[in-house]
Short mmCIF file of C-alpha atoms in Angstrom, two decimals:
data_model
loop_
_atom_site.label_atom_id
_atom_site.label_comp_id
_atom_site.label_asym_id
_atom_site.label_seq_id
_atom_site.Cartn_x
_atom_site.Cartn_y
_atom_site.Cartn_z
CA UNK A 1 -61.01 -13.23 93.67
CA UNK A 2 -60.90 -14.29 97.32
CA UNK A 3 -62.66 -12.42 100.09
CA UNK A 4 -61.04 -12.87 103.50
CA UNK A 5 -63.21 -12.59 106.56
CA UNK A 6 -61.91 -10.54 109.49
CA UNK A 7 -61.41 -13.79 111.36
CA UNK A 8 -61.43 -16.41 108.63
CA UNK A 9 -60.10 -19.17 110.86
CA UNK A 10 -62.89 -18.79 113.39
CA UNK A 11 -65.44 -18.51 110.58
CA UNK A 12 -64.12 -21.72 109.04
CA UNK A 13 -64.49 -23.58 112.31
CA UNK A 14 -68.04 -22.35 112.76
CA UNK A 15 -68.85 -23.23 109.15
CA UNK A 16 -67.45 -26.76 109.16
CA UNK A 17 -68.27 -27.92 112.70
CA UNK A 18 -71.54 -28.31 114.49
CA UNK A 19 -72.38 -29.35 118.03
CA UNK A 20 -74.65 -32.16 116.86
CA UNK A 21 -74.42 -34.46 113.81
CA UNK A 22 -75.76 -32.85 110.63
CA UNK A 23 -76.38 -34.04 107.09
CA UNK A 24 -72.76 -33.37 106.05
CA UNK A 25 -71.54 -35.61 108.88
CA UNK A 26 -73.27 -38.57 107.22
CA UNK A 27 -70.99 -38.42 104.16
CA UNK A 28 -68.80 -41.53 104.06
CA UNK A 29 -69.08 -44.70 106.07
CA UNK A 30 -70.84 -46.47 103.20
CA UNK A 31 -71.41 -50.25 103.45
CA UNK A 32 -69.62 -53.16 101.84
CA UNK A 33 -72.12 -55.59 100.33
CA UNK A 34 -71.25 -59.13 99.25
CA UNK A 35 -72.09 -59.92 95.61
CA UNK A 36 -72.23 -63.69 96.10
CA UNK A 37 -74.95 -64.34 93.53
CA UNK A 38 -73.26 -62.53 90.68
CA UNK A 39 -69.77 -63.71 91.66
CA UNK A 40 -69.96 -67.09 93.48
CA UNK A 41 -67.48 -66.96 96.38
CA UNK A 42 -66.26 -70.50 95.67
CA UNK A 43 -64.13 -68.89 92.95
CA UNK A 44 -63.31 -65.49 94.50
CA UNK A 45 -65.10 -63.12 96.87
CA UNK A 46 -66.48 -59.78 95.65
CA UNK A 47 -67.72 -56.97 97.85
CA UNK A 48 -69.38 -53.78 96.57
CA UNK A 49 -68.64 -50.44 98.22
CA UNK A 50 -72.07 -48.85 97.80
CA UNK A 51 -71.58 -45.09 97.51
CA UNK A 52 -75.24 -44.42 96.76
CA UNK A 53 -75.75 -44.31 100.54
CA UNK A 54 -74.07 -40.91 100.79
CA UNK A 55 -76.73 -38.23 101.40
CA UNK A 56 -76.32 -36.73 97.93
CA UNK A 57 -76.53 -40.17 96.37
CA UNK A 58 -73.00 -40.67 95.07
CA UNK A 59 -69.28 -40.90 95.76
CA UNK A 60 -68.98 -37.27 94.65
CA UNK A 61 -70.29 -36.19 98.05
CA UNK A 62 -66.88 -37.09 99.45
CA UNK A 63 -64.98 -34.94 96.94
CA UNK A 64 -67.38 -32.03 97.25
CA UNK A 65 -67.10 -32.03 101.04
CA UNK A 66 -63.31 -32.21 100.92
CA UNK A 67 -62.92 -29.42 98.34
CA UNK A 68 -65.53 -27.05 99.79
CA UNK A 69 -64.50 -27.41 103.44
CA UNK A 70 -60.83 -26.89 102.57
CA UNK A 71 -61.72 -23.75 100.63
CA UNK A 72 -63.71 -22.46 103.63
CA UNK A 73 -60.88 -23.22 106.06
CA UNK A 74 -58.37 -21.36 103.90
CA UNK A 75 -60.61 -18.33 103.29
CA UNK A 76 -61.10 -18.99 99.58
CA UNK A 77 -64.82 -19.35 100.26
CA UNK A 78 -66.81 -17.23 102.71
CA UNK A 79 -70.31 -18.44 103.66
CA UNK A 80 -72.96 -15.89 102.78
CA UNK A 81 -70.60 -14.14 100.34
CA UNK A 82 -68.89 -16.46 97.85
CA UNK A 83 -70.14 -18.16 94.69
CA UNK A 84 -68.89 -21.58 93.63
CA UNK A 85 -68.63 -22.07 89.85
CA UNK A 86 -68.11 -25.56 88.44
CA UNK A 87 -68.63 -27.56 85.25
CA UNK A 88 -70.64 -30.73 85.80
CA UNK A 89 -73.53 -32.63 84.29
CA UNK A 90 -74.33 -34.97 87.12
CA UNK A 91 -73.19 -36.23 90.47
CA UNK A 92 -70.61 -33.59 91.36
CA UNK A 93 -73.08 -30.83 90.52
CA UNK A 94 -75.63 -32.39 92.86
CA UNK A 95 -73.03 -32.94 95.59
CA UNK A 96 -71.85 -29.33 95.33
CA UNK A 97 -75.42 -28.06 95.35
CA UNK A 98 -76.06 -29.90 98.60
CA UNK A 99 -72.84 -28.62 100.24
CA UNK A 100 -73.28 -25.05 99.00
CA UNK A 101 -76.85 -24.94 100.29
CA UNK A 102 -75.66 -26.21 103.68
CA UNK A 103 -72.79 -23.71 103.97
CA UNK A 104 -74.74 -20.72 102.57
CA UNK A 105 -72.71 -20.49 99.38
CA UNK A 106 -74.06 -19.61 95.96
CA UNK A 107 -73.51 -22.13 93.16
CA UNK A 108 -73.51 -21.78 89.40
CA UNK A 109 -73.26 -25.15 87.68
CA UNK A 110 -72.38 -25.11 83.97
CA UNK A 111 -73.92 -28.05 82.13
CA UNK A 112 -74.62 -29.11 78.54
CA UNK A 113 -77.75 -30.44 76.78
CA UNK A 114 -76.95 -34.03 77.77
CA UNK A 115 -77.59 -33.24 81.43
CA UNK A 116 -80.78 -35.00 82.43
CA UNK A 117 -83.82 -33.01 83.43
CA UNK A 118 -83.80 -34.83 86.76
CA UNK A 119 -80.20 -33.92 87.59
CA UNK A 120 -80.77 -30.27 86.72
CA UNK A 121 -83.96 -30.24 88.79
CA UNK A 122 -82.13 -31.66 91.83
CA UNK A 123 -79.44 -28.98 91.57
CA UNK A 124 -82.07 -26.25 91.34
CA UNK A 125 -83.96 -27.70 94.29
CA UNK A 126 -80.85 -27.11 96.40
CA UNK A 127 -80.76 -23.50 95.16
CA UNK A 128 -78.13 -23.79 92.45
CA UNK A 129 -78.25 -21.78 89.24
CA UNK A 130 -77.87 -24.09 86.22
CA UNK A 131 -76.44 -22.72 82.96
CA UNK A 132 -76.60 -24.78 79.76
CA UNK A 133 -73.98 -24.35 77.02
CA UNK A 134 -73.81 -25.85 73.53
CA UNK A 135 -70.89 -27.44 71.69
CA UNK A 136 -67.61 -25.61 71.25
CA UNK A 137 -67.66 -24.30 67.66
CA UNK A 138 -64.01 -25.18 67.08
CA UNK A 139 -63.82 -28.70 68.50
CA UNK A 140 -67.49 -29.66 68.27
CA UNK A 141 -67.32 -30.95 71.85
CA UNK A 142 -69.14 -29.88 75.01
CA UNK A 143 -66.38 -29.93 77.61
CA UNK A 144 -64.31 -27.05 76.15
CA UNK A 145 -67.46 -24.92 75.96
CA UNK A 146 -68.31 -25.67 79.57
CA UNK A 147 -64.82 -24.78 80.76
CA UNK A 148 -64.81 -21.59 78.71
CA UNK A 149 -68.08 -20.55 80.35
CA UNK A 150 -66.65 -21.31 83.79
CA UNK A 151 -63.68 -19.04 83.07
CA UNK A 152 -66.01 -16.31 81.87
CA UNK A 153 -68.07 -16.53 85.05
CA UNK A 154 -64.96 -16.43 87.21
CA UNK A 155 -64.03 -13.14 85.56
CA UNK A 156 -67.49 -11.59 85.88
CA UNK A 157 -69.07 -12.92 89.08
CA UNK A 158 -67.89 -11.24 92.31
CA UNK A 159 -66.19 -13.52 94.84
CA UNK A 160 -66.35 -16.53 92.52
CA UNK A 161 -64.36 -19.70 93.19
CA UNK A 162 -63.75 -22.71 90.93
CA UNK A 163 -63.09 -26.01 92.78
CA UNK A 164 -61.91 -27.60 89.50
CA UNK A 165 -62.42 -31.27 90.29
CA UNK A 166 -59.93 -32.40 87.65
CA UNK A 167 -57.00 -30.61 89.30
CA UNK A 168 -57.99 -30.14 92.96
CA UNK A 169 -55.94 -32.43 95.19
CA UNK A 170 -58.66 -32.27 97.84
CA UNK A 171 -60.72 -34.33 95.42
CA UNK A 172 -58.22 -37.18 95.63
CA UNK A 173 -57.49 -36.66 99.34
CA UNK A 174 -61.15 -37.40 100.08
CA UNK A 175 -60.56 -40.95 98.91
CA UNK A 176 -57.78 -41.70 101.35
CA UNK A 177 -60.72 -42.10 103.71
CA UNK A 178 -62.67 -44.18 101.19
CA UNK A 179 -59.80 -46.66 101.08
CA UNK A 180 -59.35 -46.48 104.85
CA UNK A 181 -62.95 -47.62 105.28
CA UNK A 182 -62.31 -50.57 102.98
CA UNK A 183 -59.08 -51.42 104.80
CA UNK A 184 -60.78 -51.29 108.20
CA UNK A 185 -63.57 -53.56 106.96
CA UNK A 186 -61.09 -55.99 105.37
CA UNK A 187 -57.94 -56.11 107.53
CA UNK A 188 -54.92 -56.39 105.29
CA UNK A 189 -56.91 -54.90 102.43
CA UNK A 190 -58.51 -56.64 99.45
CA UNK A 191 -56.40 -58.40 96.85
CA UNK A 192 -57.94 -56.35 94.04
CA UNK A 193 -59.73 -52.99 93.99
CA UNK A 194 -61.89 -52.16 90.95
CA UNK A 195 -62.96 -48.53 90.47
CA UNK A 196 -64.14 -46.24 87.69
CA UNK A 197 -61.67 -43.60 86.46
CA UNK A 198 -62.89 -40.16 85.36
CA UNK A 199 -61.30 -37.24 87.20
CA UNK A 200 -59.03 -39.95 88.67
CA UNK A 201 -59.67 -38.53 92.14
CA UNK A 202 -60.91 -41.87 93.50
CA UNK A 203 -58.09 -43.72 91.76
CA UNK A 204 -55.36 -41.46 93.08
CA UNK A 205 -56.70 -41.23 96.63
CA UNK A 206 -57.15 -44.98 97.01
CA UNK A 207 -53.81 -45.77 95.35
CA UNK A 208 -51.98 -43.32 97.61
CA UNK A 209 -53.53 -44.87 100.71
CA UNK A 210 -52.55 -48.35 99.51
CA UNK A 211 -48.97 -47.22 98.92
CA UNK A 212 -48.66 -45.29 102.17
CA UNK A 213 -49.93 -48.22 104.25
CA UNK A 214 -47.88 -50.89 102.51
CA UNK A 215 -50.89 -52.84 101.25
CA UNK A 216 -50.50 -55.38 98.45
CA UNK A 217 -53.86 -54.49 96.88
CA UNK A 218 -53.83 -54.40 93.08
CA UNK A 219 -55.71 -51.41 91.63
CA UNK A 220 -57.79 -51.96 88.50
CA UNK A 221 -58.97 -48.75 86.83
CA UNK A 222 -62.12 -49.03 84.73
CA UNK A 223 -62.08 -46.63 81.78
CA UNK A 224 -64.28 -46.02 78.74
CA UNK A 225 -63.53 -47.06 75.20
CA UNK A 226 -62.21 -43.96 73.43
CA UNK A 227 -61.02 -42.26 76.63
CA UNK A 228 -57.55 -40.68 76.66
CA UNK A 229 -56.87 -40.94 80.40
CA UNK A 230 -54.29 -43.71 80.14
CA UNK A 231 -53.04 -42.97 76.65
CA UNK A 232 -54.33 -42.25 73.14
CA UNK A 233 -57.19 -44.50 71.99
CA UNK A 234 -56.18 -47.41 69.81
CA UNK A 235 -57.57 -47.70 66.26
CA UNK A 236 -60.33 -50.14 67.24
CA UNK A 237 -61.70 -47.56 69.70
CA UNK A 238 -62.37 -44.80 67.17
CA UNK A 239 -65.91 -44.20 66.03
CA UNK A 240 -67.52 -45.53 69.18
CA UNK A 241 -69.91 -43.11 70.84
CA UNK A 242 -70.69 -43.07 74.56
CA UNK A 243 -73.59 -41.55 76.44
CA UNK A 244 -73.21 -43.03 79.94
CA UNK A 245 -71.21 -40.75 82.28
CA UNK A 246 -69.06 -41.66 85.26
CA UNK A 247 -65.83 -42.91 83.70
CA UNK A 248 -63.53 -41.84 80.89
CA UNK A 249 -62.36 -38.38 79.82
CA UNK A 250 -61.51 -36.46 76.67
CA UNK A 251 -58.45 -34.90 78.34
CA UNK A 252 -55.90 -36.31 80.76
CA UNK A 253 -56.88 -35.10 84.25
CA UNK A 254 -54.29 -33.03 86.09
CA UNK A 255 -54.75 -35.28 89.13
CA UNK A 256 -53.41 -38.34 87.30
CA UNK A 257 -49.96 -39.61 88.26
CA UNK A 258 -47.98 -42.43 86.60
CA UNK A 259 -48.37 -45.88 88.06
CA UNK A 260 -51.60 -45.38 90.01
CA UNK A 261 -53.33 -48.29 88.26
CA UNK A 262 -51.87 -51.76 88.05
CA UNK A 263 -54.32 -52.63 85.27
CA UNK A 264 -56.73 -50.73 83.06
CA UNK A 265 -59.93 -52.28 81.71
CA UNK A 266 -61.94 -50.42 79.06
CA UNK A 267 -65.67 -50.96 78.69
CA UNK A 268 -68.47 -49.74 76.43
CA UNK A 269 -72.01 -48.51 76.96
CA UNK A 270 -73.28 -51.99 76.12
CA UNK A 271 -71.12 -53.43 78.89
CA UNK A 272 -72.31 -50.78 81.35
CA UNK A 273 -75.97 -51.53 80.67
CA UNK A 274 -75.41 -55.27 80.86
CA UNK A 275 -73.49 -54.94 84.13
CA UNK A 276 -76.18 -52.73 85.68
CA UNK A 277 -79.00 -55.07 84.70
CA UNK A 278 -77.16 -58.17 85.90
CA UNK A 279 -76.47 -56.45 89.21
CA UNK A 280 -80.16 -55.64 89.54
CA UNK A 281 -81.42 -59.05 88.37
CA UNK A 282 -79.11 -61.14 90.54
CA UNK A 283 -78.31 -58.94 93.56
CA UNK A 284 -81.30 -56.55 93.64
CA UNK A 285 -78.86 -53.62 93.58
CA UNK A 286 -80.08 -50.66 91.52
CA UNK A 287 -76.82 -49.01 90.51
CA UNK A 288 -75.66 -46.30 88.11
CA UNK A 289 -73.96 -46.62 84.75
CA UNK A 290 -70.36 -46.54 85.92
CA UNK A 291 -71.20 -49.22 88.50
CA UNK A 292 -72.20 -51.43 85.58
CA UNK A 293 -68.84 -50.63 84.02
CA UNK A 294 -67.06 -51.87 87.14
CA UNK A 295 -69.15 -55.06 87.19
CA UNK A 296 -68.34 -55.67 83.51
CA UNK A 297 -64.63 -55.18 84.23
CA UNK A 298 -64.80 -57.73 87.05
CA UNK A 299 -66.44 -60.23 84.72
CA UNK A 300 -63.72 -59.65 82.12
CA UNK A 301 -61.07 -60.14 84.83
CA UNK A 302 -62.43 -63.49 86.01
CA UNK A 303 -59.87 -65.32 83.87
CA UNK A 304 -56.91 -63.89 85.73
CA UNK A 305 -58.20 -63.29 89.27
CA UNK A 306 -56.59 -65.95 91.44
CA UNK A 307 -58.83 -68.47 93.24
CA UNK A 308 -59.70 -67.39 96.76
CA UNK A 309 -58.96 -63.71 96.12
CA UNK A 310 -60.95 -60.91 97.72
CA UNK A 311 -62.09 -58.10 95.44
CA UNK A 312 -63.80 -54.79 96.16
CA UNK A 313 -65.85 -53.03 93.48
CA UNK A 314 -66.51 -49.35 94.15
CA UNK A 315 -70.05 -48.57 92.92
CA UNK A 316 -70.14 -44.77 92.53
CA UNK A 317 -73.89 -44.11 92.60
CA UNK A 318 -77.40 -45.50 92.49
CA UNK A 319 -79.55 -46.23 89.48
CA UNK A 320 -82.46 -43.91 90.25
CA UNK A 321 -80.91 -41.22 88.02
CA UNK A 322 -80.65 -43.69 85.13
CA UNK A 323 -84.26 -44.83 84.90
CA UNK A 324 -84.72 -43.09 81.53
CA UNK A 325 -81.52 -44.56 80.10
CA UNK A 326 -79.87 -47.72 81.46
CA UNK A 327 -83.12 -49.11 82.88
CA UNK A 328 -85.39 -48.02 80.03
CA UNK A 329 -86.03 -50.87 77.60
CA UNK A 330 -86.93 -48.46 74.80
CA UNK A 331 -83.71 -46.44 75.31
CA UNK A 332 -81.60 -49.59 75.33
CA UNK A 333 -83.34 -51.14 72.33
CA UNK A 334 -82.89 -47.93 70.34
CA UNK A 335 -79.12 -48.06 70.88
CA UNK A 336 -78.32 -51.75 71.09
CA UNK A 337 -80.40 -53.87 68.75
CA UNK A 338 -78.82 -57.09 70.02
CA UNK A 339 -79.17 -56.38 73.74
CA UNK A 340 -80.89 -59.27 75.60
CA UNK A 341 -84.00 -57.46 76.83
CA UNK A 342 -86.68 -59.22 78.92
CA UNK A 343 -88.77 -61.52 76.76
CA UNK A 344 -85.95 -61.76 74.24
CA UNK A 345 -83.21 -63.33 76.38
CA UNK A 346 -82.47 -63.47 80.11
CA UNK A 347 -81.25 -59.92 80.99
CA UNK A 348 -79.27 -61.26 83.91
CA UNK A 349 -77.20 -63.74 81.94
CA UNK A 350 -73.43 -63.51 82.03
CA UNK A 351 -71.80 -62.74 78.69
CA UNK A 352 -68.08 -61.91 78.91
CA UNK A 353 -68.08 -60.13 75.56
CA UNK A 354 -65.11 -59.70 73.26
CA UNK A 355 -61.66 -58.83 74.57
CA UNK A 356 -58.91 -56.66 73.10
CA UNK A 357 -55.41 -55.68 74.22
CA UNK A 358 -55.08 -52.15 75.61
CA UNK A 359 -52.46 -49.43 76.05
CA UNK A 360 -51.03 -50.89 79.28
CA UNK A 361 -51.69 -54.54 78.55
CA UNK A 362 -55.14 -54.67 80.16
CA UNK A 363 -58.18 -56.67 79.21
CA UNK A 364 -61.04 -54.87 77.50
CA UNK A 365 -64.67 -55.80 77.71
CA UNK A 366 -66.97 -56.00 74.69
CA UNK A 367 -67.06 -53.54 71.80
CA UNK A 368 -70.20 -51.49 71.31
CA UNK A 369 -70.91 -47.79 70.50
CA UNK A 370 -69.48 -45.11 72.85
CA UNK A 371 -68.54 -41.38 72.93
CA UNK A 372 -64.98 -40.55 74.07
CA UNK A 373 -65.95 -36.99 74.91
CA UNK A 374 -68.28 -37.94 77.73
CA UNK A 375 -66.36 -37.64 81.02
CA UNK A 376 -66.99 -37.93 84.72
CA UNK A 377 -69.01 -35.02 85.92
#
């Protein structure tokens, strides 16, 4: 149900504009950082687009701002009245909590037991209500249960609105600007763009900008082993469980369009952890799990990236929310008995892992346990 203000257009302007810069105005404009130690530029140049510098700590700030401000402008959300309802276990929930607090909107975020205590605490600090659901009794998965609870809340909560990040085009439109920033920093655009695919909002937005501006940039989508985004998993992918969010999905996102990615590289939890720890050891960049996935994909692509090429790796978030997982030696050792932990082997060493053909002819990084149900949140 949508409540229209008596003068919704004027209200939207007042809600989304301020006389002086505010916290929302700092979303975007994130830096490009050279990764010359991890990827020596004598072979090809790699820059990281560091999205952790958004005020909410991740690339999801861009999507949240785009979706919420559009809904305010069109009267679907009314500050002081409406309630945003969304399913998320991580970065989008935090980004929405920040935006809803700023624009005087209520937020109910539906999560599952895998949501970290820290992420839930951050959402609550912004004033969000966090609801935890268990597995769907029919499928045994969390996502259907979360979506079912969202639909229930939409029917029972007055003036409720669901942004629906998997289908909302203002998710992908936010990333026209992400790619514009990269293009402005690198005139002509990079030769290759590596990014994690979950809702496919970043993928679609960047790919559309590249197409609309006639750039020759090749788009490499980084997916999770077992994910269905780019087609059904192949036999070798079954049975692998994944616990690191940020890329992959159990359903094909409504935002996806054919031909957005020129290549698809699938990675595992092992690859994500290795990529994160190499990034930290060699570049002193503390990045999140899906950032490690992108680094692992770049390492797997080294055999085909042409000498002298310029690559951009989009790093979606920072590693401070992964201290109990990716950066915890006990957590890693419990899951990956052969992982090169400090004192056992150099954690920053480069190990390209095993490769396998994929659904669109891409390279795949190493094979280690993952969970195909875990999707970008």
